[in-house]
């Protein structure tokens, strides 16, 4: 009898255990499927106490690919800047951008060295070298330059400069010719005979006679040599006679290069001396006479700067070619 009671008791315990592992009859799950499994129903979520509250982690900001707010392309004047009708200094001035002035940029030239701007109702071009550009997009439009204007009449073409031997000399020449002209102008005084020998300087081909102290009559070199020779022989040609102790011996007469010149010479030399005295003024250099080896440049009427003959020839060639060097 006791064995039966024990068996019934064990069976009852087993039934109780099994019944706890099955859902209630008729109960329906409220769980919903998710991509990663099943989301438990509210009735099956275990509540979290205040001590177990978790602060959610905020993800770091990432680049969303949305561009920042666009800004307006502008330039600011680094100084007082000319606004021109085209991208270059050959174009006329149409306005000015002051120091610190700000202008909107509408385009650029092909090289990207000039900006096409709008400032105070003036549209034109400014050089990129004299302004500071900001907010310039890579897609900024390229604006076609207007036709290049011809320079004003009289302007030198590229590669030539005004010679300016004097302020009115506008002949366009190669830079080397201008450099030569400037050097010749600077050396002009040193190439004048009067600078070296004073106002009594002789023309080329003549020398001072120096028949006596201070004799600056200009004569040929051979005449000067003759005068020196006659001076040296003077005492041998004097005798005491009708004209005193300096009476000339037969065949000789006083030279008379000046009053009191009693050096005895041949009659031919005395005649030559008189002729030289008469021609003296015509043999004296003027204030523009060049030293030997130099000639007047004659770049224009009245140009008496002394230059080498080769330079004079170059000046003449520059004058002849001037129209082709000038707009």
Coordinates of C-alpha atoms in Angstrom, one line a residue:
X1 CA 0.0 0.0 0.0
X2 CA 2.8 2.4 0.8
X3 CA 4.6 1.6 -2.5
X4 CA 1.4 2.7 -4.4
X5 CA 1.3 6.0 -2.5
X6 CA 4.9 6.7 -3.2
X7 CA 4.4 6.0 -6.9
X8 CA 1.3 8.3 -7.1
X9 CA 3.2 11.0 -5.4
X10 CA 6.2 10.8 -7.8
X11 CA 3.8 10.9 -10.8
X12 CA 2.1 14.0 -9.5
X13 CA 5.4 15.8 -9.1
X14 CA 6.4 14.8 -12.7
X15 CA 3.1 16.2 -14.1
X16 CA 3.6 19.4 -12.3
X17 CA 7.1 19.9 -13.7
X18 CA 6.0 19.1 -17.2
X19 CA 3.1 21.5 -17.1
X20 CA 5.3 24.4 -16.2
X21 CA 7.3 24.1 -19.4
X22 CA 4.3 24.6 -21.8
X23 CA 2.6 28.0 -22.6
X24 CA -0.8 28.5 -21.3
X25 CA -3.4 27.1 -23.6
X26 CA -4.7 29.8 -25.9
X27 CA -2.0 32.2 -25.1
X28 CA -0.7 34.1 -28.2
X29 CA 2.8 35.6 -28.7
X30 CA 2.9 39.4 -29.4
X31 CA 6.6 39.3 -30.4
X32 CA 7.3 40.9 -33.8
X33 CA 10.1 39.8 -36.1
X34 CA 13.1 42.0 -36.8
X35 CA 16.1 41.9 -39.1
X36 CA 18.3 40.6 -36.4
X37 CA 15.6 38.3 -34.7
X38 CA 12.6 38.8 -32.6
X39 CA 11.7 41.9 -30.6
X40 CA 10.2 40.8 -27.2
X41 CA 6.6 41.9 -26.5
X42 CA 6.1 44.5 -23.8
X43 CA 4.7 41.9 -21.5
X44 CA 7.9 39.9 -21.6
X45 CA 10.4 42.9 -21.1
X46 CA 12.1 42.9 -17.8
X47 CA 11.8 46.4 -16.3
X48 CA 15.1 48.3 -15.6
X49 CA 15.5 50.0 -12.3
X50 CA 16.8 53.6 -11.9
X51 CA 20.2 52.3 -10.9
X52 CA 20.4 50.4 -14.2
X53 CA 19.6 53.5 -16.5
X54 CA 22.0 53.7 -19.4
X55 CA 22.9 57.1 -21.2
X56 CA 22.8 56.5 -25.0
X57 CA 26.1 57.3 -26.8
X58 CA 25.9 60.1 -29.4
X59 CA 27.8 59.3 -32.6
X60 CA 30.5 61.8 -33.7
X61 CA 29.5 64.3 -36.4
X62 CA 30.4 63.2 -39.9
X63 CA 30.7 64.9 -43.3
X64 CA 27.3 64.9 -44.8
X65 CA 28.4 66.0 -48.3
X66 CA 26.4 69.2 -48.0
X67 CA 28.5 72.2 -49.2
X68 CA 28.9 75.1 -46.8
X69 CA 27.0 78.3 -47.4
X70 CA 28.3 80.0 -50.6
X71 CA 30.2 83.3 -50.4
X72 CA 30.4 86.1 -53.0
X73 CA 33.6 86.3 -55.1
X74 CA 35.3 89.7 -54.3
X75 CA 38.5 91.6 -54.7
X76 CA 39.9 94.2 -52.3
X77 CA 42.2 97.0 -53.4
X78 CA 45.8 96.7 -52.0
X79 CA 46.3 100.4 -53.1
X80 CA 44.5 102.8 -55.3
X81 CA 43.9 100.6 -58.4
X82 CA 43.1 101.5 -61.9
X83 CA 40.0 99.9 -63.4
X84 CA 40.6 99.4 -67.2
X85 CA 38.5 98.6 -70.2
X86 CA 40.5 95.4 -70.8
X87 CA 43.0 93.0 -69.1
X88 CA 46.2 95.0 -69.7
X89 CA 47.8 98.4 -69.2
X90 CA 47.3 99.2 -72.9
X91 CA 43.6 99.5 -72.3
X92 CA 42.1 102.8 -71.2
X93 CA 41.3 103.7 -67.6
X94 CA 37.5 103.6 -66.9
X95 CA 37.5 104.0 -63.1
X96 CA 39.4 103.4 -59.9
X97 CA 39.2 101.0 -57.0
X98 CA 40.4 102.7 -53.8
X99 CA 42.7 101.3 -51.2
X100 CA 40.5 98.8 -49.2
X101 CA 37.7 99.1 -51.7
X102 CA 35.7 95.9 -52.3
X103 CA 34.3 94.9 -55.7
X104 CA 32.4 91.9 -56.8
X105 CA 34.1 89.6 -59.3
X106 CA 32.2 88.5 -62.4
X107 CA 35.0 86.8 -64.3
X108 CA 38.7 86.5 -65.2
X109 CA 40.9 86.5 -68.3
X110 CA 42.2 83.3 -69.8
X111 CA 45.5 83.5 -67.9
X112 CA 43.8 84.2 -64.6
X113 CA 45.9 87.3 -64.1
X114 CA 43.2 89.9 -64.4
X115 CA 39.7 90.0 -62.7
X116 CA 36.6 91.4 -64.4
X117 CA 34.8 93.3 -61.6
X118 CA 31.9 95.6 -60.9
X119 CA 32.5 98.6 -58.6
X120 CA 30.3 101.6 -58.1
X121 CA 28.4 101.0 -61.3
X122 CA 31.6 100.6 -63.2
X123 CA 32.4 97.3 -64.9
X124 CA 36.0 96.7 -65.9
X125 CA 39.3 94.9 -65.3
X126 CA 41.8 95.1 -62.4
X127 CA 45.2 93.4 -62.3
X128 CA 45.4 90.4 -59.9
X129 CA 48.8 91.7 -58.7
X130 CA 47.3 94.8 -57.0
X131 CA 44.2 93.3 -55.3
X132 CA 43.5 90.5 -52.9
X133 CA 40.9 88.0 -54.2
X134 CA 38.5 86.1 -51.9
X135 CA 35.9 83.4 -52.4
X136 CA 36.9 82.8 -56.1
X137 CA 35.3 79.5 -57.3
X138 CA 37.1 77.2 -59.7
X139 CA 34.2 77.6 -62.0
X140 CA 34.5 81.4 -62.3
X141 CA 33.7 82.4 -65.9
X142 CA 36.4 83.4 -68.4
X143 CA 35.5 86.7 -69.9
X144 CA 36.8 87.4 -73.4
X145 CA 39.1 90.5 -73.7
X146 CA 38.0 93.3 -75.9
X147 CA 40.2 94.1 -79.0
X148 CA 43.5 95.5 -78.0
X149 CA 43.5 99.3 -78.7
X150 CA 46.3 100.8 -80.7
X151 CA 48.7 102.9 -78.6
X152 CA 48.5 106.7 -79.0
X153 CA 50.3 108.1 -82.1
X154 CA 54.0 108.6 -81.4
X155 CA 54.3 105.8 -78.8
X156 CA 57.3 103.5 -79.3
X157 CA 56.6 100.0 -80.4
X158 CA 57.6 97.0 -78.2
X159 CA 61.4 96.8 -77.9
X160 CA 62.0 100.5 -78.5
X161 CA 62.3 103.5 -76.2
X162 CA 62.4 107.3 -76.7
X163 CA 66.1 108.4 -77.1
X164 CA 65.6 111.7 -75.3
X165 CA 69.0 113.3 -76.0
X166 CA 66.9 116.4 -75.0
X167 CA 63.4 116.5 -73.7
X168 CA 61.9 117.0 -77.1
X169 CA 63.8 114.1 -78.7
X170 CA 61.0 111.5 -79.1
X171 CA 62.8 109.3 -81.7
X172 CA 62.2 105.6 -80.8
X173 CA 65.4 103.6 -80.7
X174 CA 66.7 100.3 -79.4
X175 CA 67.6 100.5 -75.7
X176 CA 71.3 100.1 -76.5
X177 CA 71.1 103.3 -78.6
X178 CA 69.6 105.3 -75.7
X179 CA 72.3 104.0 -73.3
X180 CA 74.9 105.1 -75.8
X181 CA 73.3 108.6 -76.1
X182 CA 73.2 109.0 -72.3
X183 CA 76.9 108.1 -72.0
X184 CA 77.9 110.5 -74.8
X185 CA 75.9 113.3 -73.2
X186 CA 77.7 112.7 -69.9
X187 CA 81.1 112.7 -71.6
X188 CA 80.4 115.7 -73.9
X189 CA 82.5 118.3 -72.1
X190 CA 85.5 116.1 -71.8
X191 CA 85.6 115.7 -75.6
X192 CA 85.8 119.4 -76.4
X193 CA 89.1 121.0 -77.3
X194 CA 88.4 124.0 -75.2
X195 CA 88.0 121.8 -72.2
X196 CA 91.5 120.5 -72.6
X197 CA 93.3 123.6 -74.0
X198 CA 91.1 126.6 -73.1
X199 CA 89.6 129.2 -75.4
X200 CA 92.8 129.4 -77.5
X201 CA 92.6 125.7 -78.5
X202 CA 93.5 125.1 -82.1
X203 CA 91.5 123.2 -84.6
X204 CA 92.5 119.7 -85.5
X205 CA 95.7 119.8 -87.6
X206 CA 97.1 122.9 -86.0
X207 CA 99.3 123.6 -82.9
X208 CA 100.4 126.6 -81.0
X209 CA 103.4 128.2 -82.7
X210 CA 105.2 129.2 -79.5
X211 CA 107.6 131.5 -81.3
X212 CA 107.8 133.4 -78.0
X213 CA 106.3 132.9 -74.5
X214 CA 102.6 133.0 -74.7
X215 CA 102.5 132.7 -78.5
X216 CA 99.2 130.7 -79.2
X217 CA 98.9 131.4 -82.9
X218 CA 97.7 128.2 -84.5
X219 CA 100.1 126.9 -87.2
X220 CA 100.9 123.7 -88.8
X221 CA 103.3 121.4 -86.9
X222 CA 106.1 122.0 -89.5
X223 CA 105.8 125.8 -88.9
X224 CA 106.1 125.3 -85.2
X225 CA 109.2 123.2 -85.7
X226 CA 110.7 126.0 -87.9
X227 CA 110.0 128.6 -85.3
X228 CA 111.8 126.5 -82.7
X229 CA 114.7 126.1 -85.0
X230 CA 115.0 129.8 -85.8
X231 CA 114.9 130.6 -82.1
X232 CA 117.7 128.3 -81.4
X233 CA 119.8 129.9 -84.2
X234 CA 119.0 133.5 -83.3
X235 CA 122.3 134.5 -81.7
X236 CA 124.3 133.2 -84.7
X237 CA 122.4 135.4 -87.0
X238 CA 122.9 138.7 -85.2
X239 CA 125.6 141.3 -85.7
X240 CA 126.2 144.8 -84.5
X241 CA 125.1 147.0 -87.3
X242 CA 122.7 149.7 -88.5
X243 CA 119.8 148.2 -86.4
X244 CA 121.8 147.8 -83.2
X245 CA 123.3 144.6 -81.6
X246 CA 120.6 142.4 -83.2
X247 CA 121.1 143.5 -86.7
X248 CA 120.5 140.4 -88.9
X249 CA 123.3 139.0 -91.0
X250 CA 123.0 139.2 -94.8
X251 CA 120.1 137.1 -96.1
X252 CA 118.0 137.3 -92.9
X253 CA 115.3 139.6 -91.6
X254 CA 113.5 140.0 -88.3
X255 CA 110.7 137.6 -88.0
X256 CA 108.3 140.0 -86.3
X257 CA 105.8 137.3 -85.1
X258 CA 104.9 140.1 -82.6
X259 CA 106.2 143.6 -82.0
X260 CA 109.8 143.4 -80.9
X261 CA 110.4 139.9 -82.3
X262 CA 113.9 140.3 -83.7
X263 CA 114.8 136.7 -84.3
X264 CA 116.4 136.6 -87.7
X265 CA 114.8 134.4 -90.3
X266 CA 114.6 134.1 -94.1
X267 CA 112.3 136.4 -95.9
X268 CA 110.1 133.4 -96.8
X269 CA 109.7 132.5 -93.1
X270 CA 108.8 136.2 -92.3
X271 CA 106.1 136.1 -94.9
X272 CA 104.8 132.8 -93.6
X273 CA 104.7 134.3 -90.1
X274 CA 102.6 137.2 -91.2
X275 CA 100.2 134.9 -93.0
X276 CA 99.8 132.8 -89.9
X277 CA 99.1 135.8 -87.8
X278 CA 96.4 136.9 -90.2
X279 CA 94.8 133.5 -90.2
X280 CA 95.0 132.9 -86.5
X281 CA 91.3 133.5 -85.6
X282 CA 90.1 131.0 -88.3
X283 CA 92.2 128.3 -86.8
X284 CA 91.0 128.5 -83.2
X285 CA 88.5 125.9 -82.0
X286 CA 85.1 127.1 -80.9
X287 CA 83.3 125.9 -77.8
X288 CA 81.9 122.9 -79.6
X289 CA 85.0 121.7 -81.4
X290 CA 85.7 118.0 -80.8
X291 CA 89.1 116.6 -79.8
X292 CA 90.8 114.5 -82.5
X293 CA 89.0 111.2 -83.3
X294 CA 85.5 112.6 -82.5
X295 CA 82.8 114.3 -84.6
X296 CA 79.5 116.0 -83.9
X297 CA 76.7 113.6 -83.4
X298 CA 74.0 115.6 -85.2
X299 CA 71.1 113.6 -84.0
X300 CA 69.1 116.8 -84.7
X301 CA 69.8 120.3 -85.9
X302 CA 72.3 121.9 -83.5
X303 CA 73.4 118.7 -81.8
X304 CA 77.1 119.2 -81.4
X305 CA 77.9 116.5 -78.8
X306 CA 81.2 114.9 -79.8
X307 CA 81.0 111.1 -80.5
X308 CA 82.9 108.5 -82.4
X309 CA 82.2 108.3 -86.1
X310 CA 80.6 104.9 -85.7
X311 CA 78.1 106.3 -83.2
X312 CA 77.2 109.2 -85.5
X313 CA 76.4 106.6 -88.2
X314 CA 74.2 104.7 -85.8
X315 CA 72.3 107.8 -84.8
X316 CA 71.7 108.6 -88.5
X317 CA 70.4 105.0 -89.0
X318 CA 68.1 105.3 -85.9
X319 CA 66.7 108.6 -87.3
X320 CA 66.0 107.0 -90.6
X321 CA 64.3 103.9 -89.1
X322 CA 62.2 105.9 -86.5
X323 CA 58.9 105.8 -88.4
X324 CA 59.0 102.0 -88.4
X325 CA 59.7 102.0 -84.6
X326 CA 56.8 104.3 -83.7
X327 CA 53.0 103.9 -83.7

